[in-house]
């Protein structure tokens, strides 16, 4: 039954009418006699993994026996073909090599096809948030020693992304097959005494999480994210280069609030060369030090800029999640004191910690710096929105300034000209659009902020809607992440009857989430 949405079920089998008309969103059609659905199985598996992570964080807990099971029946993971553009001419790799018919599940594709998919992934990896050393990856793929090659889980994930980013209709036909293979390979166990293999396992899980998030399949994305986090903590990668203990040892218990959980790993570098020949600098309290001195010299690589921005967004989101109008006085006081402290850190990092966008960058560096700036502005919006909920006028102005800063980043970086973007951009741009929409709602209620007109805000929202819309189909941004149809409905008040009909149709098709921007306008 379509129980996850408030949709009436007509009882038709095997799939009810509401689900059959949903364009895939209600594909998890659940009748009790059919047993647990794939979504239920996935949710239970995520709960088990999160329980295991909590167990690692709190070894004193008495419940220490959790068995993880593969939540994926391979036959149920076929996905539809995805068509997208690509600058690489696939014929330069393939020649006349092609699959005449879909290969068997365990069949290896021709070497030329694997090479083409790997190069496609490498070509676009920085645009979608790539973190692998692509030169080392391509070199390792053809290594004569099989033990020196990347593990199958990583390579199949790379091939899957190559298909996802390819403009070849023939390749797209095999996306479902390679998705099944990638998930199956990721579920294989590895010896924990092989550090490089464990690291590649983590990389494979991250690529799979990226893939599912880009497809709008957030439950599966969370599942693979949880696996990656568990491996990182269990292997003590957060201690890599730390003064207390080495990383990538056998998994151990790590209390979340203990000194053992403190991240001592140095900020990442963009190029490591031969890691085995480079001494890892000692580090201690890496994040805590950054929060105290946001403009410090440590961590000046593009990857470090992104990591620092992500830390600030996480802190802002955490504080935002703690807000309650009826919170006890001590909790409210702690939140009140924490907001200006974090805001100063964000301001300091934005002013002198991040490179300016008008500096000369190569295309991949520019995309990373653009993302870092976008994350920082989103962090300030999230943080200052806490006070906005309490009707603080100064914070409303800071929210609008941060939203304007994000639009300026878009204009300077020309991110709209990119062929592919990191899927997280959609979420960040939506944070910005919702900030504008919330302010429009207050203005329509007679609560206006000086020097800002409703028409100006509407124009900014329109820019964001068009930008998100350009990438929405390619990256399946919908549901809880993107609200483009809602924006079109809520902001065009002059065609109420028409928009109500469109709203109803979009909800029936499953193209919007339960969240309504009408609710945002009432904030």
Short mmCIF file of C-alpha atoms in Angstrom, two decimals:
data_model
loop_
_atom_site.label_atom_id
_atom_site.label_comp_id
_atom_site.label_asym_id
_atom_site.label_seq_id
_atom_site.Cartn_x
_atom_site.Cartn_y
_atom_site.Cartn_z
CA UNK A 1 0.00 0.00 0.00
CA UNK A 2 1.20 3.57 -0.62
CA UNK A 3 1.45 4.10 3.12
CA UNK A 4 4.47 6.41 3.02
CA UNK A 5 2.43 9.12 1.34
CA UNK A 6 -1.09 10.15 2.14
CA UNK A 7 -2.53 8.64 -1.02
CA UNK A 8 -5.69 6.56 -1.17
CA UNK A 9 -5.11 2.95 -2.20
CA UNK A 10 -7.62 1.31 -4.57
CA UNK A 11 -6.46 -2.22 -3.64
CA UNK A 12 -5.55 -3.26 -7.20
CA UNK A 13 -2.92 -5.99 -7.46
CA UNK A 14 -0.09 -6.60 -7.98
CA UNK A 15 0.41 -2.80 -7.95
CA UNK A 16 -2.30 -0.42 -6.84
CA UNK A 17 -3.48 2.40 -9.06
CA UNK A 18 -1.78 5.21 -7.12
CA UNK A 19 1.58 3.42 -7.28
CA UNK A 20 1.27 2.53 -10.96
CA UNK A 21 0.77 6.22 -11.83
CA UNK A 22 3.66 7.49 -9.72
CA UNK A 23 6.48 7.35 -12.31
CA UNK A 24 8.60 5.28 -9.96
CA UNK A 25 8.28 7.14 -6.68
CA UNK A 26 5.78 4.62 -5.26
CA UNK A 27 7.46 1.56 -6.81
CA UNK A 28 7.68 0.12 -3.31
CA UNK A 29 4.04 -1.04 -3.43
CA UNK A 30 3.49 -2.87 -0.17
CA UNK A 31 0.82 -5.49 0.53
CA UNK A 32 1.17 -7.25 3.83
CA UNK A 33 0.94 -10.76 2.36
CA UNK A 34 3.93 -10.06 0.10
CA UNK A 35 6.27 -9.82 3.07
CA UNK A 36 8.73 -7.04 3.76
CA UNK A 37 9.36 -4.58 0.97
CA UNK A 38 12.78 -3.63 -0.31
CA UNK A 39 12.51 -0.26 1.43
CA UNK A 40 11.66 -1.90 4.76
CA UNK A 41 14.58 -4.29 4.42
CA UNK A 42 16.89 -1.37 3.60
CA UNK A 43 15.68 0.69 6.57
CA UNK A 44 16.23 -2.26 8.90
CA UNK A 45 19.73 -2.76 7.54
CA UNK A 46 20.56 0.93 8.02
CA UNK A 47 19.32 0.68 11.59
CA UNK A 48 21.64 -2.31 12.16
CA UNK A 49 24.63 -0.45 10.74
CA UNK A 50 23.91 2.66 12.77
CA UNK A 51 23.60 0.45 15.83
CA UNK A 52 27.04 -0.99 15.05
CA UNK A 53 28.50 2.51 14.74
CA UNK A 54 26.98 3.44 18.11
CA UNK A 55 28.50 0.26 19.51
CA UNK A 56 31.93 1.35 18.28
CA UNK A 57 31.35 4.76 19.81
CA UNK A 58 30.17 3.36 23.17
CA UNK A 59 31.95 0.12 24.10
CA UNK A 60 30.42 0.18 27.55
CA UNK A 61 27.03 -0.63 26.06
CA UNK A 62 25.91 -4.18 26.99
CA UNK A 63 24.48 -4.97 23.54
CA UNK A 64 27.49 -5.80 21.40
CA UNK A 65 26.24 -8.37 18.95
CA UNK A 66 25.02 -7.02 15.63
CA UNK A 67 24.99 -9.09 12.45
CA UNK A 68 24.87 -7.23 9.14
CA UNK A 69 23.07 -8.81 6.23
CA UNK A 70 23.10 -7.97 2.57
CA UNK A 71 19.89 -5.96 1.99
CA UNK A 72 20.10 -6.22 -1.78
CA UNK A 73 18.41 -9.00 -3.71
CA UNK A 74 20.35 -8.59 -6.94
CA UNK A 75 17.37 -9.15 -9.17
CA UNK A 76 15.59 -6.18 -7.62
CA UNK A 77 18.18 -3.52 -8.33
CA UNK A 78 17.79 -2.90 -12.03
CA UNK A 79 17.52 0.79 -12.76
CA UNK A 80 16.36 2.71 -15.80
CA UNK A 81 18.76 4.06 -18.37
CA UNK A 82 20.11 7.57 -17.87
CA UNK A 83 21.05 9.74 -20.79
CA UNK A 84 23.55 12.58 -20.34
CA UNK A 85 26.13 14.49 -22.34
CA UNK A 86 29.89 13.89 -22.41
CA UNK A 87 32.83 15.59 -24.09
CA UNK A 88 34.84 12.41 -24.71
CA UNK A 89 34.41 10.68 -28.06
CA UNK A 90 33.77 7.08 -27.01
CA UNK A 91 34.80 5.77 -30.44
CA UNK A 92 38.41 6.69 -29.74
CA UNK A 93 38.41 3.92 -27.13
CA UNK A 94 35.92 1.42 -28.48
CA UNK A 95 36.64 1.15 -32.19
CA UNK A 96 34.49 -1.76 -33.28
CA UNK A 97 34.37 -3.40 -29.86
CA UNK A 98 30.86 -3.69 -28.45
CA UNK A 99 28.56 -6.08 -26.65
CA UNK A 100 26.26 -7.81 -29.10
CA UNK A 101 23.87 -8.68 -26.27
CA UNK A 102 23.70 -8.12 -22.52
CA UNK A 103 26.54 -10.12 -20.91
CA UNK A 104 26.11 -12.61 -18.12
CA UNK A 105 26.29 -11.24 -14.59
CA UNK A 106 29.80 -12.61 -13.96
CA UNK A 107 31.20 -11.95 -17.45
CA UNK A 108 34.07 -9.48 -17.83
CA UNK A 109 33.43 -6.80 -20.46
CA UNK A 110 36.00 -6.28 -23.22
CA UNK A 111 39.12 -4.44 -22.08
CA UNK A 112 38.42 -1.54 -24.45
CA UNK A 113 35.01 -0.97 -22.87
CA UNK A 114 36.43 -1.00 -19.35
CA UNK A 115 39.11 1.46 -20.44
CA UNK A 116 36.49 3.74 -22.00
CA UNK A 117 34.33 3.71 -18.87
CA UNK A 118 37.32 4.39 -16.62
CA UNK A 119 38.41 7.35 -18.77
CA UNK A 120 34.87 8.72 -18.82
CA UNK A 121 34.79 8.64 -15.03
CA UNK A 122 38.22 10.29 -14.80
CA UNK A 123 37.22 13.01 -17.26
CA UNK A 124 34.25 14.12 -15.13
CA UNK A 125 35.32 13.01 -11.65
CA UNK A 126 36.32 16.46 -10.40
CA UNK A 127 33.01 17.95 -11.53
CA UNK A 128 30.98 15.51 -9.46
CA UNK A 129 33.17 15.71 -6.37
CA UNK A 130 35.88 13.18 -7.26
CA UNK A 131 38.38 12.40 -4.52
CA UNK A 132 40.48 9.65 -6.11
CA UNK A 133 43.99 10.10 -7.47
CA UNK A 134 42.88 9.40 -11.02
CA UNK A 135 46.40 9.09 -12.45
CA UNK A 136 47.26 6.38 -9.92
CA UNK A 137 43.91 4.73 -10.56
CA UNK A 138 44.44 4.42 -14.32
CA UNK A 139 47.99 3.21 -13.77
CA UNK A 140 46.86 0.57 -11.28
CA UNK A 141 44.08 -0.75 -13.52
CA UNK A 142 46.61 -2.12 -16.03
CA UNK A 143 49.19 -3.25 -13.49
CA UNK A 144 50.62 -6.68 -14.44
CA UNK A 145 50.45 -7.82 -10.83
CA UNK A 146 46.81 -8.64 -10.05
CA UNK A 147 47.38 -8.00 -6.34
CA UNK A 148 48.44 -4.42 -7.12
CA UNK A 149 45.25 -3.62 -8.99
CA UNK A 150 42.28 -1.95 -7.26
CA UNK A 151 39.79 -4.28 -5.64
CA UNK A 152 36.83 -5.30 -7.86
CA UNK A 153 34.39 -3.30 -5.70
CA UNK A 154 36.20 -0.05 -6.49
CA UNK A 155 36.63 -0.74 -10.17
CA UNK A 156 33.02 -1.80 -10.71
CA UNK A 157 31.90 1.38 -8.92
CA UNK A 158 34.15 3.39 -11.27
CA UNK A 159 32.67 1.59 -14.30
CA UNK A 160 29.16 2.24 -12.97
CA UNK A 161 29.89 5.95 -12.74
CA UNK A 162 31.45 5.81 -16.21
CA UNK A 163 28.14 4.50 -17.53
CA UNK A 164 26.25 7.14 -15.55
CA UNK A 165 28.33 9.92 -17.07
CA UNK A 166 28.45 8.49 -20.58
CA UNK A 167 26.51 9.75 -23.57
CA UNK A 168 26.41 6.26 -25.04
CA UNK A 169 22.92 4.77 -25.17
CA UNK A 170 24.51 1.34 -25.51
CA UNK A 171 26.35 1.74 -22.23
CA UNK A 172 23.25 3.01 -20.46
CA UNK A 173 21.54 -0.29 -21.20
CA UNK A 174 23.99 -1.97 -18.82
CA UNK A 175 23.61 0.43 -15.90
CA UNK A 176 21.31 -1.91 -14.00
CA UNK A 177 23.69 -4.84 -14.48
CA UNK A 178 26.69 -2.89 -13.25
CA UNK A 179 24.73 -1.49 -10.33
CA UNK A 180 23.96 -5.04 -9.21
CA UNK A 181 27.59 -6.02 -9.62
CA UNK A 182 28.82 -2.93 -7.73
CA UNK A 183 26.52 -3.58 -4.78
CA UNK A 184 27.44 -7.27 -4.74
CA UNK A 185 31.17 -6.56 -4.84
CA UNK A 186 30.87 -3.92 -2.11
CA UNK A 187 29.24 -6.51 0.15
CA UNK A 188 32.25 -8.86 -0.09
CA UNK A 189 34.44 -9.06 3.01
CA UNK A 190 38.10 -8.05 3.00
CA UNK A 191 41.05 -9.01 5.22
CA UNK A 192 41.56 -6.22 7.72
CA UNK A 193 45.35 -6.60 7.60
CA UNK A 194 45.49 -5.16 4.07
CA UNK A 195 45.34 -1.37 4.60
CA UNK A 196 45.27 -0.42 0.93
CA UNK A 197 42.40 -2.81 0.27
CA UNK A 198 40.42 -1.45 3.22
CA UNK A 199 40.95 2.09 1.91
CA UNK A 200 39.74 1.06 -1.53
CA UNK A 201 36.69 -0.56 0.07
CA UNK A 202 35.86 2.77 1.73
CA UNK A 203 36.32 4.56 -1.60
CA UNK A 204 33.98 2.09 -3.31
CA UNK A 205 31.30 2.65 -0.66
CA UNK A 206 31.59 6.43 -1.08
CA UNK A 207 31.22 6.17 -4.85
CA UNK A 208 28.14 4.01 -4.40
CA UNK A 209 26.68 6.49 -1.89
CA UNK A 210 27.30 9.32 -4.38
CA UNK A 211 25.62 7.27 -7.08
CA UNK A 212 22.48 6.59 -5.07
CA UNK A 213 22.21 10.18 -3.86
CA UNK A 214 22.57 11.39 -7.47
CA UNK A 215 19.69 9.06 -8.42
CA UNK A 216 17.43 10.33 -5.65
CA UNK A 217 17.63 6.97 -3.82
CA UNK A 218 18.46 8.43 -0.43
CA UNK A 219 17.89 5.34 1.71
CA UNK A 220 20.48 3.36 -0.22
CA UNK A 221 22.78 6.38 -0.19
CA UNK A 222 22.54 6.52 3.60
CA UNK A 223 23.22 2.80 3.79
CA UNK A 224 26.51 3.01 1.90
CA UNK A 225 27.47 6.19 3.74
CA UNK A 226 26.99 4.34 7.02
CA UNK A 227 29.20 1.49 5.80
CA UNK A 228 31.96 3.95 4.82
CA UNK A 229 31.75 5.78 8.15
CA UNK A 230 31.90 2.52 10.07
CA UNK A 231 35.01 1.44 8.17
CA UNK A 232 36.70 4.79 8.71
CA UNK A 233 36.08 4.69 12.46
CA UNK A 234 36.87 1.02 12.81
CA UNK A 235 40.14 1.43 10.90
CA UNK A 236 40.97 4.59 12.88
CA UNK A 237 41.55 6.71 9.82
CA UNK A 238 40.61 9.68 11.97
CA UNK A 239 43.94 9.06 13.76
CA UNK A 240 46.07 8.85 10.62
CA UNK A 241 49.20 10.87 11.33
CA UNK A 242 48.13 11.43 14.92
CA UNK A 243 50.59 11.22 17.78
CA UNK A 244 48.77 8.55 19.76
CA UNK A 245 48.19 5.56 17.50
CA UNK A 246 48.46 4.40 13.91
CA UNK A 247 45.56 4.14 11.48
CA UNK A 248 44.14 1.17 9.61
CA UNK A 249 44.56 -1.30 12.42
CA UNK A 250 41.93 -3.87 13.30
CA UNK A 251 38.60 -2.27 14.25
CA UNK A 252 38.35 -1.24 17.87
CA UNK A 253 35.83 0.38 20.17
CA UNK A 254 35.78 4.17 19.93
CA UNK A 255 33.65 6.10 22.44
CA UNK A 256 32.22 9.11 20.59
CA UNK A 257 32.95 11.63 23.33
CA UNK A 258 36.32 10.23 24.38
CA UNK A 259 39.75 11.56 23.35
CA UNK A 260 39.99 8.51 21.09
CA UNK A 261 37.31 9.95 18.81
CA UNK A 262 39.08 13.30 18.34
CA UNK A 263 40.12 13.72 14.70
CA UNK A 264 43.91 13.93 14.55
CA UNK A 265 44.25 13.25 10.82
CA UNK A 266 45.96 16.19 9.04
CA UNK A 267 44.04 18.14 6.44
CA UNK A 268 44.22 16.40 3.04
CA UNK A 269 46.61 17.33 0.26
CA UNK A 270 45.71 17.56 -3.42
CA UNK A 271 48.76 15.56 -4.53
CA UNK A 272 50.54 12.96 -2.46
CA UNK A 273 52.79 11.31 -5.03
CA UNK A 274 54.21 8.18 -3.49
CA UNK A 275 52.55 8.20 -0.07
CA UNK A 276 54.91 5.54 1.22
CA UNK A 277 57.90 7.89 0.80
CA UNK A 278 56.30 10.93 2.41
CA UNK A 279 56.27 11.42 6.17
CA UNK A 280 52.79 12.14 7.49
CA UNK A 281 52.92 15.27 9.67
CA UNK A 282 51.86 14.82 13.26
CA UNK A 283 48.54 16.41 14.06
CA UNK A 284 46.29 16.65 17.06
CA UNK A 285 42.77 18.00 17.39
CA UNK A 286 42.69 19.02 13.72
CA UNK A 287 39.09 20.24 13.68
CA UNK A 288 39.18 21.81 17.13
CA UNK A 289 42.27 23.78 16.11
CA UNK A 290 40.54 24.97 12.94
CA UNK A 291 37.46 26.12 14.85
CA UNK A 292 39.73 28.17 17.11
CA UNK A 293 41.83 29.60 14.26
CA UNK A 294 39.86 29.45 10.99
CA UNK A 295 42.46 31.44 9.04
CA UNK A 296 45.43 29.32 10.18
CA UNK A 297 47.97 28.24 7.57
CA UNK A 298 47.37 24.49 7.92
CA UNK A 299 45.33 22.85 5.18
CA UNK A 300 45.56 25.01 2.07
CA UNK A 301 44.70 22.37 -0.51
CA UNK A 302 41.44 22.28 -2.46
CA UNK A 303 40.40 19.13 -0.63
CA UNK A 304 41.17 20.81 2.69
CA UNK A 305 39.08 23.86 1.75
CA UNK A 306 36.15 21.55 1.05
CA UNK A 307 36.67 19.59 4.27
CA UNK A 308 36.74 22.76 6.36
CA UNK A 309 33.61 24.11 4.69
CA UNK A 310 31.86 20.80 5.36
CA UNK A 311 32.84 21.00 9.04
CA UNK A 312 31.24 24.44 9.34
CA UNK A 313 28.05 23.34 7.56
CA UNK A 314 27.81 20.32 9.86
CA UNK A 315 28.22 22.51 12.95
CA UNK A 316 25.61 25.00 11.70
CA UNK A 317 23.18 22.22 10.81
CA UNK A 318 23.66 20.62 14.21
CA UNK A 319 22.91 23.86 16.04
CA UNK A 320 19.90 24.43 13.79
CA UNK A 321 18.58 20.98 14.68
CA UNK A 322 18.82 21.79 18.39
CA UNK A 323 16.45 24.76 18.19
CA UNK A 324 13.13 24.35 20.00
CA UNK A 325 10.79 27.25 20.78
CA UNK A 326 9.97 25.68 24.15
CA UNK A 327 13.53 24.67 25.07
CA UNK A 328 14.54 24.93 28.74
CA UNK A 329 16.35 28.11 29.66
CA UNK A 330 19.77 26.46 29.99
CA UNK A 331 19.49 24.87 26.53
CA UNK A 332 18.32 28.11 24.96
CA UNK A 333 21.21 29.97 26.59
CA UNK A 334 23.74 27.49 25.25
CA UNK A 335 22.34 27.82 21.75
CA UNK A 336 22.26 31.60 22.02
CA UNK A 337 25.93 31.69 23.02
CA UNK A 338 27.00 29.20 20.36
CA UNK A 339 25.51 31.01 17.37
CA UNK A 340 27.74 34.14 17.42
CA UNK A 341 30.85 32.06 18.12
CA UNK A 342 30.29 29.86 15.06
CA UNK A 343 29.24 32.87 12.98
CA UNK A 344 32.59 34.51 13.74
CA UNK A 345 34.40 31.36 12.64
CA UNK A 346 32.41 31.27 9.39
CA UNK A 347 33.07 34.96 8.77
CA UNK A 348 36.78 34.60 9.49
CA UNK A 349 37.17 31.63 7.19
CA UNK A 350 35.22 33.29 4.39
CA UNK A 351 37.25 36.49 4.70
CA UNK A 352 40.79 35.09 4.87
CA UNK A 353 40.70 31.30 4.86
CA UNK A 354 39.27 30.62 1.39
CA UNK A 355 40.86 31.65 -1.94
CA UNK A 356 38.94 34.29 -3.85
CA UNK A 357 36.97 33.14 -6.86
CA UNK A 358 38.55 35.78 -9.11
CA UNK A 359 41.93 34.09 -8.82
CA UNK A 360 43.24 31.97 -11.69
CA UNK A 361 42.23 28.31 -11.36
CA UNK A 362 42.18 25.35 -13.65
CA UNK A 363 38.64 24.03 -14.26
CA UNK A 364 38.76 21.30 -11.59
CA UNK A 365 40.19 23.61 -8.92
CA UNK A 366 37.60 26.26 -9.74
CA UNK A 367 34.76 23.78 -9.25
CA UNK A 368 36.14 22.73 -5.85
CA UNK A 369 36.60 26.32 -4.67
CA UNK A 370 33.13 27.18 -5.98
CA UNK A 371 31.66 24.34 -3.95
CA UNK A 372 33.57 25.39 -0.82
CA UNK A 373 32.25 28.97 -1.09
CA UNK A 374 28.72 27.69 -1.69
CA UNK A 375 28.89 25.44 1.37
CA UNK A 376 30.11 28.31 3.55
CA UNK A 377 27.22 30.57 2.52
CA UNK A 378 24.78 27.71 3.12
CA UNK A 379 26.29 27.23 6.59
CA UNK A 380 25.68 30.88 7.48
CA UNK A 381 22.10 30.67 6.18
CA UNK A 382 21.43 27.60 8.35
CA UNK A 383 23.04 29.19 11.39
CA UNK A 384 21.33 32.57 11.20
CA UNK A 385 17.99 30.95 10.38
CA UNK A 386 17.88 29.82 14.00
CA UNK A 387 17.51 33.41 15.15
CA UNK A 388 15.17 34.14 12.27
CA UNK A 389 12.80 31.58 13.76
CA UNK A 390 12.85 33.82 16.80
CA UNK A 391 12.09 36.88 14.64
CA UNK A 392 15.55 38.47 14.92
CA UNK A 393 15.75 41.23 12.28
CA UNK A 394 19.56 41.40 12.24
CA UNK A 395 19.75 37.69 11.53
CA UNK A 396 17.22 38.03 8.72
CA UNK A 397 19.57 40.52 7.07
CA UNK A 398 22.52 38.15 7.53
CA UNK A 399 20.53 35.34 5.94
CA UNK A 400 19.77 37.52 2.92
CA UNK A 401 23.41 38.61 2.71
CA UNK A 402 24.55 34.98 2.74
CA UNK A 403 21.96 34.07 0.11
CA UNK A 404 23.17 36.98 -2.02
CA UNK A 405 26.73 35.75 -1.53
CA UNK A 406 25.74 32.35 -2.89
CA UNK A 407 24.23 33.97 -5.99
CA UNK A 408 27.42 35.98 -6.44
CA UNK A 409 29.39 32.74 -6.33
CA UNK A 410 27.16 31.37 -9.09
CA UNK A 411 27.74 34.46 -11.23
CA UNK A 412 31.51 34.52 -10.73
CA UNK A 413 32.12 30.81 -11.17
CA UNK A 414 29.78 30.26 -14.13
CA UNK A 415 28.86 26.92 -12.58
CA UNK A 416 25.74 26.98 -14.73
CA UNK A 417 27.97 26.34 -17.75
CA UNK A 418 29.25 23.03 -16.36
CA UNK A 419 28.17 19.77 -17.92
CA UNK A 420 28.01 17.96 -14.57
CA UNK A 421 28.07 19.19 -10.98
CA UNK A 422 28.45 17.61 -7.58
CA UNK A 423 24.97 16.42 -6.51
CA UNK A 424 25.26 18.38 -3.23
CA UNK A 425 24.92 21.65 -5.17
CA UNK A 426 21.19 20.96 -5.52
CA UNK A 427 20.73 20.78 -1.76
CA UNK A 428 22.80 23.94 -1.17
CA UNK A 429 20.95 25.97 -3.80
CA UNK A 430 17.67 24.81 -2.29
CA UNK A 431 18.75 26.11 1.13
CA UNK A 432 19.31 29.48 -0.53
CA UNK A 433 15.98 29.45 -2.39
CA UNK A 434 14.04 28.50 0.74
CA UNK A 435 15.67 31.36 2.63
CA UNK A 436 14.39 33.79 0.01
CA UNK A 437 10.95 32.19 -0.03
CA UNK A 438 10.63 32.37 3.74
CA UNK A 439 11.49 36.07 3.61
CA UNK A 440 8.90 36.62 0.86
CA UNK A 441 6.29 35.04 3.11
CA UNK A 442 7.13 37.44 5.92
CA UNK A 443 7.02 40.41 3.55
CA UNK A 444 3.57 39.37 2.34
CA UNK A 445 2.50 39.34 5.98
CA UNK A 446 3.58 42.98 6.30
CA UNK A 447 6.92 42.26 8.02
CA UNK A 448 9.42 43.84 5.65
CA UNK A 449 13.20 44.24 5.89
CA UNK A 450 14.51 47.63 4.79
CA UNK A 451 16.16 47.99 1.35
CA UNK A 452 14.76 44.68 0.07
CA UNK A 453 11.83 44.39 -2.33
CA UNK A 454 9.71 41.34 -2.98
CA UNK A 455 10.32 41.63 -6.71
CA UNK A 456 14.10 41.45 -6.15
CA UNK A 457 13.74 38.32 -4.05
CA UNK A 458 11.44 36.73 -6.62
CA UNK A 459 14.03 37.37 -9.34
CA UNK A 460 16.70 35.67 -7.23
CA UNK A 461 14.46 32.67 -6.63
CA UNK A 462 13.79 32.46 -10.36
CA UNK A 463 17.55 32.31 -11.04
CA UNK A 464 17.92 29.46 -8.57
CA UNK A 465 14.92 27.60 -9.96
CA UNK A 466 16.36 27.75 -13.47
CA UNK A 467 19.80 26.67 -12.25
CA UNK A 468 18.45 23.72 -10.30
CA UNK A 469 16.16 22.83 -13.16
CA UNK A 470 19.09 22.53 -15.56
CA UNK A 471 20.61 19.69 -13.55
CA UNK A 472 17.47 18.28 -11.90
CA UNK A 473 16.65 15.64 -14.51
CA UNK A 474 20.26 14.58 -14.92
CA UNK A 475 20.74 14.03 -11.21
CA UNK A 476 17.17 13.12 -10.24
CA UNK A 477 16.88 15.97 -7.77
CA UNK A 478 13.39 15.61 -6.38
CA UNK A 479 11.56 14.56 -3.26
CA UNK A 480 13.02 15.82 -0.01
CA UNK A 481 15.96 17.56 -1.69
CA UNK A 482 14.60 19.80 -4.46
CA UNK A 483 11.38 21.79 -4.52
CA UNK A 484 11.36 23.37 -7.97
CA UNK A 485 7.71 22.51 -8.72
CA UNK A 486 6.75 23.82 -5.28
CA UNK A 487 8.54 27.09 -5.97
CA UNK A 488 6.71 27.55 -9.24
CA UNK A 489 3.43 26.90 -7.46
CA UNK A 490 3.90 28.97 -4.32
CA UNK A 491 5.41 32.08 -5.88
CA UNK A 492 2.99 32.59 -8.74
CA UNK A 493 0.04 33.82 -6.72
CA UNK A 494 -1.68 35.34 -9.76
CA UNK A 495 -2.72 31.98 -11.23
CA UNK A 496 -4.06 30.24 -8.17
CA UNK A 497 -6.55 27.88 -9.80
CA UNK A 498 -4.08 26.81 -12.49
CA UNK A 499 -1.32 26.23 -9.97
CA UNK A 500 -3.52 24.20 -7.66
CA UNK A 501 -4.26 21.87 -10.57
CA UNK A 502 -0.54 21.63 -11.38
CA UNK A 503 0.23 21.02 -7.71
CA UNK A 504 -2.26 18.14 -7.55
CA UNK A 505 -0.89 16.60 -10.75
CA UNK A 506 2.73 16.84 -9.56
CA UNK A 507 1.89 15.22 -6.25
CA UNK A 508 0.08 12.38 -8.00
CA UNK A 509 3.15 11.79 -10.18
CA UNK A 510 5.41 11.79 -7.13
CA UNK A 511 7.54 14.65 -8.47
CA UNK A 512 7.37 16.67 -5.25
CA UNK A 513 7.79 15.82 -1.61
CA UNK A 514 5.22 16.08 1.15
CA UNK A 515 6.87 19.36 2.12
CA UNK A 516 5.01 22.32 0.70
CA UNK A 517 6.49 25.73 0.20
CA UNK A 518 3.19 27.04 1.44
CA UNK A 519 4.44 25.78 4.79
CA UNK A 520 7.74 27.57 4.24
CA UNK A 521 5.88 30.78 3.59
CA UNK A 522 4.17 30.42 6.97
CA UNK A 523 7.48 30.13 8.87
#
